[in-house]
Short mmCIF file of C-alpha atoms in Angstrom, two decimals:
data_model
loop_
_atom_site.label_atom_id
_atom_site.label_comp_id
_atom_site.label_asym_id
_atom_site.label_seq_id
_atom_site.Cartn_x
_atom_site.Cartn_y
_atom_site.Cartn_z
CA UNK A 1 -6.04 25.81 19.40
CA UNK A 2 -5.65 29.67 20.58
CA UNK A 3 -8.99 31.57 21.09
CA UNK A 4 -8.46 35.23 22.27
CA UNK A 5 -11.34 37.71 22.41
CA UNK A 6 -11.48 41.37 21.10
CA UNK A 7 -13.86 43.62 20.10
CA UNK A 8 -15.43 47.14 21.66
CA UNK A 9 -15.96 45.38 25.28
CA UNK A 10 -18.56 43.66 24.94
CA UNK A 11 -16.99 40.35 24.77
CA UNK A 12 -18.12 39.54 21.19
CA UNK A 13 -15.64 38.46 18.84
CA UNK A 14 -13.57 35.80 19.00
CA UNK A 15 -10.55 34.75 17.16
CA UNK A 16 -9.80 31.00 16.77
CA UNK A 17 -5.99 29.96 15.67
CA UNK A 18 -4.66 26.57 15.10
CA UNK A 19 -6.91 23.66 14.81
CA UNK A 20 -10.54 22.61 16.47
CA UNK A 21 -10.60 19.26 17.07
CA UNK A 22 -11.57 16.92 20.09
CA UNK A 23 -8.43 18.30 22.37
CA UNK A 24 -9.70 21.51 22.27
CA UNK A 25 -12.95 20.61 24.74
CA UNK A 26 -11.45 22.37 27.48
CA UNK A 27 -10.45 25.76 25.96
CA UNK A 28 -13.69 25.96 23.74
CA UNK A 29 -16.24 25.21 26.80
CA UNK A 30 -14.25 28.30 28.79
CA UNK A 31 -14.93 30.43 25.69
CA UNK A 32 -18.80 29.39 25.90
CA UNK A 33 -18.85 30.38 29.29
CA UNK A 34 -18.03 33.83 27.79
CA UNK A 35 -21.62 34.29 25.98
CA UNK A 36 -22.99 35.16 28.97
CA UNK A 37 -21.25 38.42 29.25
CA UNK A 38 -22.35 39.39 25.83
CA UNK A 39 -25.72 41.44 25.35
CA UNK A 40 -27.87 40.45 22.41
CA UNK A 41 -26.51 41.33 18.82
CA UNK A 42 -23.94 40.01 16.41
CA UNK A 43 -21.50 37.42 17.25
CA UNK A 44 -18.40 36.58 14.97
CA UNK A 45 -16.00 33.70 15.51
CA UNK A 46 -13.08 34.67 13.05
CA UNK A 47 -11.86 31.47 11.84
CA UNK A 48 -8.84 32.96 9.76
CA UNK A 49 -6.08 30.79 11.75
CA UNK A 50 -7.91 28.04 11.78
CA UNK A 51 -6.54 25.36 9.17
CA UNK A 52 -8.27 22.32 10.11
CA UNK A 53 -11.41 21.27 12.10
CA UNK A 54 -12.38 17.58 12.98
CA UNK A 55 -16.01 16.27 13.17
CA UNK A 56 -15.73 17.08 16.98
CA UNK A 57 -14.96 20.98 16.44
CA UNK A 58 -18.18 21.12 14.26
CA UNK A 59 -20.14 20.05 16.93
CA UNK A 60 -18.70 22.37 18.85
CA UNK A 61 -19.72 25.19 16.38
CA UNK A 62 -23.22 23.74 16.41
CA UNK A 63 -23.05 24.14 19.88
CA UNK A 64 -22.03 27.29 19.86
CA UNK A 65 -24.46 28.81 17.83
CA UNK A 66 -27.69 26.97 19.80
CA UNK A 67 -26.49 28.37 22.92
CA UNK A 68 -25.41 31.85 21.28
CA UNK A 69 -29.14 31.98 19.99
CA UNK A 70 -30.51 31.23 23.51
CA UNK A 71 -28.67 34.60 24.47
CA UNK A 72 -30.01 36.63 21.48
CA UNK A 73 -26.77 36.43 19.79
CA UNK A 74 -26.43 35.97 16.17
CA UNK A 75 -23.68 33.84 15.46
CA UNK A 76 -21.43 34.39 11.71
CA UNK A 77 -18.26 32.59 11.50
CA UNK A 78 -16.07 34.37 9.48
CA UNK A 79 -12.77 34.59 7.55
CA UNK A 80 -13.28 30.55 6.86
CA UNK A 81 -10.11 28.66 4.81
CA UNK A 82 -11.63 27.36 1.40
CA UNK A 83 -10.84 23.68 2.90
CA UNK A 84 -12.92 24.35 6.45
CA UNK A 85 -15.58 26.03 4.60
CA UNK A 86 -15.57 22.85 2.23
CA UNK A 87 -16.13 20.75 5.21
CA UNK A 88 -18.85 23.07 7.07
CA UNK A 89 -20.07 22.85 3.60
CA UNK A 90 -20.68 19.01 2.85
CA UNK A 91 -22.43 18.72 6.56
CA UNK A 92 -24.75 21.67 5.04
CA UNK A 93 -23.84 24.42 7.88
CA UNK A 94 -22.38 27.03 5.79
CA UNK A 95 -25.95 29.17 6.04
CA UNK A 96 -26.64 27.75 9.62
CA UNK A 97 -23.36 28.67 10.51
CA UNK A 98 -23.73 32.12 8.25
CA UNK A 99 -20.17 31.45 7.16
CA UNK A 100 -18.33 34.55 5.84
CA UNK A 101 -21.71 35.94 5.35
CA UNK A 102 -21.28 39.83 5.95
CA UNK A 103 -23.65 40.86 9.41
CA UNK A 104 -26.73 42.37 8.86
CA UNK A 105 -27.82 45.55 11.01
CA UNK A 106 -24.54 46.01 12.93
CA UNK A 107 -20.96 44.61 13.08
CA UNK A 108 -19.50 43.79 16.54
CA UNK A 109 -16.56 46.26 16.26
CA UNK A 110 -16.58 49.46 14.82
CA UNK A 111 -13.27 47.82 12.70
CA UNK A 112 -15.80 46.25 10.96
CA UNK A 113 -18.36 48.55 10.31
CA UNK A 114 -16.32 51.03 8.94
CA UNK A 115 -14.78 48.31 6.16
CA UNK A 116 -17.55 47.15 4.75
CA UNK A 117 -16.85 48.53 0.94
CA UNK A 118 -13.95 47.73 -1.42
CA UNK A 119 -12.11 50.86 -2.55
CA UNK A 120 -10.05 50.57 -6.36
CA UNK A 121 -8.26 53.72 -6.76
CA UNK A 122 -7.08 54.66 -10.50
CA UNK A 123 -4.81 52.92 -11.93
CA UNK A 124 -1.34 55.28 -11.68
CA UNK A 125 1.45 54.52 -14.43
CA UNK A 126 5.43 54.29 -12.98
CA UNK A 127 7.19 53.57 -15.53
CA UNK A 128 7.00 50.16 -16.63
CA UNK A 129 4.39 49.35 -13.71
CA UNK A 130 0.81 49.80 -13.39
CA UNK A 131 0.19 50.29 -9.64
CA UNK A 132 -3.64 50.20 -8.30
CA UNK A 133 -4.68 50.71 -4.95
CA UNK A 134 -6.80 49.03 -2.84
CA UNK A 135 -8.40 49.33 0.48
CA UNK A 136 -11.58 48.31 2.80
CA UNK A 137 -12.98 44.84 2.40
CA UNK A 138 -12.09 41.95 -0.35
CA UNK A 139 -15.11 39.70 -0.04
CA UNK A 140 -17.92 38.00 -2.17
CA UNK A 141 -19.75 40.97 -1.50
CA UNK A 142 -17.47 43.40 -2.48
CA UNK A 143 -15.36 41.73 -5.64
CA UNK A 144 -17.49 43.41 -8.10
CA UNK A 145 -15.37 46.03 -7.30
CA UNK A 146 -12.59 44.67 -8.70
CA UNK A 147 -13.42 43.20 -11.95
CA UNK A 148 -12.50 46.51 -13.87
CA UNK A 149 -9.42 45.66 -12.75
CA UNK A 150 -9.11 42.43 -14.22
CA UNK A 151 -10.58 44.00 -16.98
CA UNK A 152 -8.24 46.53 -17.33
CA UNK A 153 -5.66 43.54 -17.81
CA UNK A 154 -6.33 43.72 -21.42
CA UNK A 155 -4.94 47.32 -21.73
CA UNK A 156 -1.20 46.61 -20.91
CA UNK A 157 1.47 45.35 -22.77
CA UNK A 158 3.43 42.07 -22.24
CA UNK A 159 6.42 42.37 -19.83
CA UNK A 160 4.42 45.23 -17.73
CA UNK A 161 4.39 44.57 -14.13
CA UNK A 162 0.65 45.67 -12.23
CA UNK A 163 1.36 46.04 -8.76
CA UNK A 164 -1.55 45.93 -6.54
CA UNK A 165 -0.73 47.82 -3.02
CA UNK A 166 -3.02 46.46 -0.16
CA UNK A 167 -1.66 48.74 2.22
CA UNK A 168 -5.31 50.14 2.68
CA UNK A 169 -7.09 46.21 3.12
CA UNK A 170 -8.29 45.47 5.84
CA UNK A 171 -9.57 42.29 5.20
CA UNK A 172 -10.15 39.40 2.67
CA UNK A 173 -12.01 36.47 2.49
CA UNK A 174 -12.05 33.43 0.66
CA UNK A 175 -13.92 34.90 -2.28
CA UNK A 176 -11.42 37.37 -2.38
CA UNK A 177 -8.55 35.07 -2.46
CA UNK A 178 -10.20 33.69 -5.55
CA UNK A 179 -10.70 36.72 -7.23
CA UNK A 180 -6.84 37.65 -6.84
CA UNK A 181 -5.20 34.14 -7.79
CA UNK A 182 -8.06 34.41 -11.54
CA UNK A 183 -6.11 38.17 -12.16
CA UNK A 184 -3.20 36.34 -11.43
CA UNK A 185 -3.69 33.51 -13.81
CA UNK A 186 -5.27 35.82 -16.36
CA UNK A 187 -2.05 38.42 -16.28
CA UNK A 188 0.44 35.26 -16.42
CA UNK A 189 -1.31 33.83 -19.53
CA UNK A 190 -1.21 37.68 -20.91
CA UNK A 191 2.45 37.91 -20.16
CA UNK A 192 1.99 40.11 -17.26
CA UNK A 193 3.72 39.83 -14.42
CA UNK A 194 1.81 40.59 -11.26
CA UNK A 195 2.79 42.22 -7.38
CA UNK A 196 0.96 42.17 -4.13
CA UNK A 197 2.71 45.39 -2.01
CA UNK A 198 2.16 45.84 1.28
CA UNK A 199 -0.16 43.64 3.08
CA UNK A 200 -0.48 43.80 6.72
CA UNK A 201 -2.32 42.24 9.41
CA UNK A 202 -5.03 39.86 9.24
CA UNK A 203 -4.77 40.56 5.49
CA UNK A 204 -1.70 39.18 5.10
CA UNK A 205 -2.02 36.05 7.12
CA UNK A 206 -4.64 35.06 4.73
CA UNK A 207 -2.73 35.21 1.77
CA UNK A 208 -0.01 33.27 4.28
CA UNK A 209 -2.39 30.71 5.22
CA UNK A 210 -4.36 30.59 1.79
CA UNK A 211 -0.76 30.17 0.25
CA UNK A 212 -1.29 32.73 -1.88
CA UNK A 213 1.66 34.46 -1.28
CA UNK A 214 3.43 31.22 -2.66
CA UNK A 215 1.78 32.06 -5.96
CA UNK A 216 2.15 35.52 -6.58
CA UNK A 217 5.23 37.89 -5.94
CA UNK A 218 4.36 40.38 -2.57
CA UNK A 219 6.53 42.78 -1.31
CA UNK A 220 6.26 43.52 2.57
CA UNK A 221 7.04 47.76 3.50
CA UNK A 222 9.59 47.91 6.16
CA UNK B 1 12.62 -16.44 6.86
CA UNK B 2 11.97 -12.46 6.75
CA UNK B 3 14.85 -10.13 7.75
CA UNK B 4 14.95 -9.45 11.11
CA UNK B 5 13.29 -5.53 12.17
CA UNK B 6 15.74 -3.76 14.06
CA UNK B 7 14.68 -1.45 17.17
CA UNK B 8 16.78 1.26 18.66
CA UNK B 9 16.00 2.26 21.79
CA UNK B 10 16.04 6.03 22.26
CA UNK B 11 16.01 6.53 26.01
CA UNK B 12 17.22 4.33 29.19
CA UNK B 13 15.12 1.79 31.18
CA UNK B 14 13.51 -1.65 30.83
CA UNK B 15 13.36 -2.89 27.78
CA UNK B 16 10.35 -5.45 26.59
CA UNK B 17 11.01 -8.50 25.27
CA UNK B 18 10.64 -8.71 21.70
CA UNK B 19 8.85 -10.97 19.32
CA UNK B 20 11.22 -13.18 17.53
CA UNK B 21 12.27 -11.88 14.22
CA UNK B 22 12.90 -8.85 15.84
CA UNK B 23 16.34 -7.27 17.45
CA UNK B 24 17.35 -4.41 19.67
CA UNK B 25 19.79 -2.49 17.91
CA UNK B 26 22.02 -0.60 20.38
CA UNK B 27 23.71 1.90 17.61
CA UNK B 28 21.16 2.77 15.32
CA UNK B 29 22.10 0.87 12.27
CA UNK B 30 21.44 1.48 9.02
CA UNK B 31 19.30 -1.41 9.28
CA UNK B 32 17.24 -0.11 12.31
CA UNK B 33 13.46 0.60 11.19
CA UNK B 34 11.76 1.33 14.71
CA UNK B 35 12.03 3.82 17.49
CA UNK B 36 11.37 2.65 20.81
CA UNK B 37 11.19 5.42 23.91
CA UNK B 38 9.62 8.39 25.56
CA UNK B 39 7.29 10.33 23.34
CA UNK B 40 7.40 13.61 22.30
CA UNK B 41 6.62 15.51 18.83
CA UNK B 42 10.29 15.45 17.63
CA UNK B 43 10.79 11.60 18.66
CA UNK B 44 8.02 10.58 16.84
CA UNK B 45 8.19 12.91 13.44
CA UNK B 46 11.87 11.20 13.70
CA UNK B 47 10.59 7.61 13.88
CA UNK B 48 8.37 8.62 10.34
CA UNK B 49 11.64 10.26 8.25
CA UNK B 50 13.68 7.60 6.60
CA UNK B 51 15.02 5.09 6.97
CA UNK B 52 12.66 5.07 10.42
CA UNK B 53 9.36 3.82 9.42
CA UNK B 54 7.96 4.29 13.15
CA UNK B 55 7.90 4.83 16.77
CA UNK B 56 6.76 2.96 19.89
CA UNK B 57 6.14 4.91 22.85
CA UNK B 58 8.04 3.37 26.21
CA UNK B 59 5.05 2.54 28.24
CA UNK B 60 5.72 -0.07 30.82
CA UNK B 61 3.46 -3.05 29.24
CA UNK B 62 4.58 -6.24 28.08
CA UNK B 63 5.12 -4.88 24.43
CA UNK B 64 3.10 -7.46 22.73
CA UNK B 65 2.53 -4.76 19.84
CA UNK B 66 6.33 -5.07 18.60
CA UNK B 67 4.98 -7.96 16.02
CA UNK B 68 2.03 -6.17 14.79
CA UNK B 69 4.72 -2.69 14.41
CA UNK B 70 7.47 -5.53 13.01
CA UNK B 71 4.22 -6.79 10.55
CA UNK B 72 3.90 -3.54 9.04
CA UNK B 73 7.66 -2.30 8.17
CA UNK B 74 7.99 -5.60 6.67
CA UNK B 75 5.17 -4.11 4.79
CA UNK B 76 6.62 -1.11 3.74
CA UNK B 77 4.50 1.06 6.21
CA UNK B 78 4.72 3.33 8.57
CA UNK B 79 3.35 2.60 12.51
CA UNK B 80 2.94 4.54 15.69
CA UNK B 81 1.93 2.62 19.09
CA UNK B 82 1.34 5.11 21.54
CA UNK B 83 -0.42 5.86 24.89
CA UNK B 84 -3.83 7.01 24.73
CA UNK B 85 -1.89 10.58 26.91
CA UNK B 86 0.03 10.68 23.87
CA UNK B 87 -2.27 10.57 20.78
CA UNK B 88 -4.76 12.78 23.07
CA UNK B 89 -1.48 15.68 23.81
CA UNK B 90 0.25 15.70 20.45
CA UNK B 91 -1.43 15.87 17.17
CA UNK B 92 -0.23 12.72 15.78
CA UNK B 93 -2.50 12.91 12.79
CA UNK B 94 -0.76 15.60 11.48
CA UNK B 95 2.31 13.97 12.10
CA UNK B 96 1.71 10.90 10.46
CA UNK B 97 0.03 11.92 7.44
CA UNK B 98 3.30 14.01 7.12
CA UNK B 99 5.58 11.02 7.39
CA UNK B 100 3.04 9.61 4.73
CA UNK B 101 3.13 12.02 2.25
CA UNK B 102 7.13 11.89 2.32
CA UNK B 103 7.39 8.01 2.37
CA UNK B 104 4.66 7.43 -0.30
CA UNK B 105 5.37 10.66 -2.25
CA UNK B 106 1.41 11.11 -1.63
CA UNK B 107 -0.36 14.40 -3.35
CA UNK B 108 -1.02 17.53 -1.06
CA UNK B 109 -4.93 16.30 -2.15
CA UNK B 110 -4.26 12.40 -0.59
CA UNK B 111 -2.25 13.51 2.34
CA UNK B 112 -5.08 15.86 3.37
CA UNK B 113 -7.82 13.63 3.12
CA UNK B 114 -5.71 11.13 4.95
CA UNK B 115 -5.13 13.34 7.92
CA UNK B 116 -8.58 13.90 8.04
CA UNK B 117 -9.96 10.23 7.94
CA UNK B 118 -7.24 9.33 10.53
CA UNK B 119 -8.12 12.58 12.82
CA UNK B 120 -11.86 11.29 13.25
CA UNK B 121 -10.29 7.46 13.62
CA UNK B 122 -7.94 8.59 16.13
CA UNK B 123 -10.08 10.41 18.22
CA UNK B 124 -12.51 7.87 18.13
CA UNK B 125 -10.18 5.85 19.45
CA UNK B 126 -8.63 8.04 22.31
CA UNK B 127 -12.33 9.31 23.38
CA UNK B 128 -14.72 6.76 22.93
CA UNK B 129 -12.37 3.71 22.65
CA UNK B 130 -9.88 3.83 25.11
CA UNK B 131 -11.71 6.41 27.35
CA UNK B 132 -14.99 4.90 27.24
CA UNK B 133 -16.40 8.22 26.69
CA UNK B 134 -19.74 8.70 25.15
CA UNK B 135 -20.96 11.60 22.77
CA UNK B 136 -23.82 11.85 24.54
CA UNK B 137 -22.74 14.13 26.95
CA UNK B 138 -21.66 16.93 23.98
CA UNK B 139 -25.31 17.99 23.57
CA UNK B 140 -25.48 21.51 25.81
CA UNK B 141 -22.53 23.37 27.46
CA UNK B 142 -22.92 21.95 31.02
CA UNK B 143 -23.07 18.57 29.65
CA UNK B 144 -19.93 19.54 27.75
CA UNK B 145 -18.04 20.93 30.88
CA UNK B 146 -19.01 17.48 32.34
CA UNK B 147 -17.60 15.80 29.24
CA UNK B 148 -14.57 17.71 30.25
CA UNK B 149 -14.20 16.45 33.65
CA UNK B 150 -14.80 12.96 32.58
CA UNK B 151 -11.97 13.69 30.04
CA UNK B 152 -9.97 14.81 32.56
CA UNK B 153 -10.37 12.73 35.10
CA UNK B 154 -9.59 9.25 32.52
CA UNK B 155 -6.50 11.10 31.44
CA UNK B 156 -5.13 10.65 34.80
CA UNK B 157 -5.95 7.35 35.10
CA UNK B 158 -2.92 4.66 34.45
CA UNK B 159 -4.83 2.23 33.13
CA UNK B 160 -7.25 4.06 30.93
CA UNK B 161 -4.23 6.55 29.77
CA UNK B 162 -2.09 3.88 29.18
CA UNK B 163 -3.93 1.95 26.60
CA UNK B 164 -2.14 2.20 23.35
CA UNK B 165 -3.38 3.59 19.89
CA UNK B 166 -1.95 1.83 17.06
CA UNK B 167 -1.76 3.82 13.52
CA UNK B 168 -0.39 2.10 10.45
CA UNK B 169 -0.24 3.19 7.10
CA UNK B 170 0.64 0.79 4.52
CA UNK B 171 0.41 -0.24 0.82
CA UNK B 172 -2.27 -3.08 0.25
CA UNK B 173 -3.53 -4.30 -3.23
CA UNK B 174 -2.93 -0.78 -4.88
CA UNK B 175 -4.31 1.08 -2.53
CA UNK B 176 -3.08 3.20 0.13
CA UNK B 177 -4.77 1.42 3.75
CA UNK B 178 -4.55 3.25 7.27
CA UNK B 179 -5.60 1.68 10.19
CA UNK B 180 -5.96 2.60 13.90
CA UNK B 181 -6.56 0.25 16.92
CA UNK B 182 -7.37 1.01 20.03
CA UNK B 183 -8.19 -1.23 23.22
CA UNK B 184 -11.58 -0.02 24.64
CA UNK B 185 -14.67 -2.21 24.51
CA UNK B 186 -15.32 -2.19 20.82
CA UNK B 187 -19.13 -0.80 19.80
CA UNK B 188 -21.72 -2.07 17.05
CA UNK B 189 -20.36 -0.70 13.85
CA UNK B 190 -23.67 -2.08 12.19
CA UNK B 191 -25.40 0.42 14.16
CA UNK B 192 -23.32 3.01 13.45
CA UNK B 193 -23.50 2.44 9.42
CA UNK B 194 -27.26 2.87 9.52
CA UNK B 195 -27.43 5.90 11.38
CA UNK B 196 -26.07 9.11 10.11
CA UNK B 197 -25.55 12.32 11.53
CA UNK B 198 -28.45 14.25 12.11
CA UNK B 199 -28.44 18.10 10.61
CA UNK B 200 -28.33 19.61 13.92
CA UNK B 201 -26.45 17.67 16.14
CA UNK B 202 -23.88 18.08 17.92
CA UNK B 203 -21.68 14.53 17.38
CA UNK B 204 -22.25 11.95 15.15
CA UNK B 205 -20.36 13.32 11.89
CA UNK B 206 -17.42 11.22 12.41
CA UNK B 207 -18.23 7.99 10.82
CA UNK B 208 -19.88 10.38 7.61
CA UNK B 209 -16.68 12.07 7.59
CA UNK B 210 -14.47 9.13 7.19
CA UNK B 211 -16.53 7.97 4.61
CA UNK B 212 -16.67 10.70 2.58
CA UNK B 213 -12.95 11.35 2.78
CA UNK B 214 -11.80 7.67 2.38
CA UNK B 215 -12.93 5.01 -0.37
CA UNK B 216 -13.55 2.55 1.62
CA UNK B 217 -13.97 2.12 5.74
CA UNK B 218 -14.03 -1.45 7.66
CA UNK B 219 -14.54 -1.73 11.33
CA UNK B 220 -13.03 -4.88 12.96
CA UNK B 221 -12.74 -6.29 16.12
CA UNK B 222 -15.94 -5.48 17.53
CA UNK B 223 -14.83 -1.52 16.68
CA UNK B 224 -11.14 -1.30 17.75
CA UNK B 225 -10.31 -1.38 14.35
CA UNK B 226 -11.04 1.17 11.67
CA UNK B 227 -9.50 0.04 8.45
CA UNK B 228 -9.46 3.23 5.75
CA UNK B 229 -8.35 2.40 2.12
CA UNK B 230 -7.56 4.86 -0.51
CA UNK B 231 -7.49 3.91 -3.79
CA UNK B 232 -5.02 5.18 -6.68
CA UNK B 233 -3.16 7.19 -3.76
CA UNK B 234 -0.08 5.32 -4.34
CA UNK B 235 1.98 6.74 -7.51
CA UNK B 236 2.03 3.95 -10.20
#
């Protein structure tokens, strides 16, 4: 397991990679130690590279978030695989844990704060392609912005192509995996083929480590 | 009489004697079934890829676990017998439930859940088997730094770190059956059944885990065994 730590300086979101199991004592009690740096406020763990926790790494988490709340942090795990949120979920810690549940009164980073809406431009007609736009944050909380979208499915022709560019996205969760692979299946059954253009970053590693991107057709820009 | 289980032996130094019904096989035949040398990722992920169905880590000991390895190829499974250093540095869950899901042409569905029952069986087995390590300490960060050093400290020793962990994976009446040995002082698996995991702790979550992952799990001897059955894994 790989945790670095980023944020604004002051110490307060970490990124997890790999897995959390019971070899990763060492590395996760040296990240602990980090809390006390931190003043009171928002905590995040991003979980996005992690594809597999063991019984051990939950109490780990646990751990985590009694001593993060003896510091007046507020701990949210976020960016959690479907199949690690599945397990958080059976032990019941998704809402202890306030798993990819957006922060209330303040993001750690002002990356976050900024991104906290889902932006659908119109959709803009090239030919045989329908190409819409999207930028800010794919998440439960934000998906409503897409439906029209989906919606809008019903409005082309078989053998059209609608390209969605994620250039501008920042980020997507779970939920918003979800909502991408249902327009997926929903163009495919309407004989629409479908294109993902231009993901980058953390977006991008989701739809890598969601497998996504084994699904639907994206295009990388150079 | 059972055809004899061939053994090639990866690496250079003393060899233990081996069980009868079973050979050293200085050039790798296509009859050779088990790896025997120094472990690292790539020797064992070779040991689980056909026709291989295994690898025993060079260790020094008297290699009385060649029969129970020889047992299960006869079997049609798959077996590593490692050092406790071993299964604790390399993620040989991950590994094995790989080699599974080739050999046994197991779903994407079975080979995860498999991976995940034999993650919480082998680190059972490296932490609280083999290094006599109790959960106990995982309750607040300084008890977990000391948890550490405990860790640490068994790791370097020869006798604790050279304890083996034994994972098979085998067919057995339909069903798909892993199981993992280790050579600590066993523990009260009665005790364990009755008491789950409680909502806020911090350990305990294994056992539930395994359960709720596997159809069916059986401790044996006294707790160095965890046997983990899956049933309809095996394609028909």
């Amino acid at each position: 397991m790989g945790i670095t730590i980023s944020g604004d300086g002051s110490l307060r979101s970490f990124n997890f990679s790999g897995s959390l199991t019971f070899r990763d004592n060492a590395a996760f009690t040296a990240a602990l130690a980090e809390l006390d740096k931190a003043a009171p406020g928002p905590l995040t763990f991003d979980f996005s590279g992690v594809d597999y926790v063991d019984s051990f790494g939950i109490g780990l988490l646990v751990l985590a978030n009694d001593e993060a709340a003896k510091r007046g942090l507020t701990l949210h795990v976020l960016n959690v695989q479907p199949a690690v949120e599945k397990l958080l979920g059976h032990f019941g810690l998704v809402e202890d844990l306030r798993v990819n549940r957006p922060m209330v009164g303040g993001a750690p980073s002002a990356q976050h704060h900024a991104l906290e809406a889902l932006t659908v431009s119109p959709p803009r007609v090239e030919g045989r392609r329908v190409v819409v736009a999207l930028s800010g944050q794919f998440t439960l909380g934000t998906q409503s912005a897409f439906l029209p979208v989906v919606e809008g499915l019903t409005a082309l022709t078989r053998g059209q192509t609608c390209v969605l560019e994620l250039g501008g996205l920042d980020f997507i969760d779970s939920s918003g995996v979800s909502m991408l692979l249902s327009f997926h299946d929903q163009a495919t059954r309407a004989g629409i083929a479908t294109m993902l253009d231009g993901p980058c970053g953390r977006v991008k590693e989701m739809l890598r480590l969601s497998a996504l991107d084994t699904v639907m057709f994206v295009t990388e820009r150079g | 009489m059972a055809a004899a289980v061939h053994v090639l032996d990866t690496g250079t130094g003393e060899r233990p004697g081996l069980p009868a019904g079973m050979t050293w096989d200085d050039d790798g035949g296509c009859d050779t079934r088990l790896l025997f040398g120094a472990a690292d990722a790539l020797a064992i992920a070779r040991g689980l890829t056909a026709p291989y169905q295994g690898f025993i880590e060079r260790c020094g000991d008297d290699g009385s676990g060649f029969a129970r390895a020889a047992a299960v190829v006869r079997a049609g499974g798959l077996v590593l017998s490692l050092t406790t250093r071993t299964a604790y540095r390399l993620d040989v869950t991950r590994l094995i439930a790989d080699g599974a899901r080739r050999r046994f042409h197991l779903s994407e569905a079975v080979a995860g859940r498999l991976e995940q029952a034999l993650g919480e069986a082998v680190a059972n087995a490296v932490v609280h088997g083999n290094l006599g390590l109790s959960s106990e300490f995982r309750q607040s960060v300084n008890g977990l730094a000391r948890f550490g050093q405990l860790l640490s400290e068994r790791l370097d020793d020869p006798v604790l770190c050279g304890r083996r962990v034994e994972i098979a994976v085998q067919p057995g009446h339909g069903a798909l059956v892993a199981t993992v040995t280790d050579q600590g002082a066993g523990f009260d698996a009665a005790h364990l059944a009755q008491h789950g995991a409680a909502a806020g702790g911090k350990c305990g979550r294994g056992f539930v885990l395994m359960k709720s992952v596997a159809d069916r799990v059986a401790f044996e001897d006294g707790g160095r065994r965890v046997r983990l059955s899956f049933a309809g894994a095996l394609a028909p």
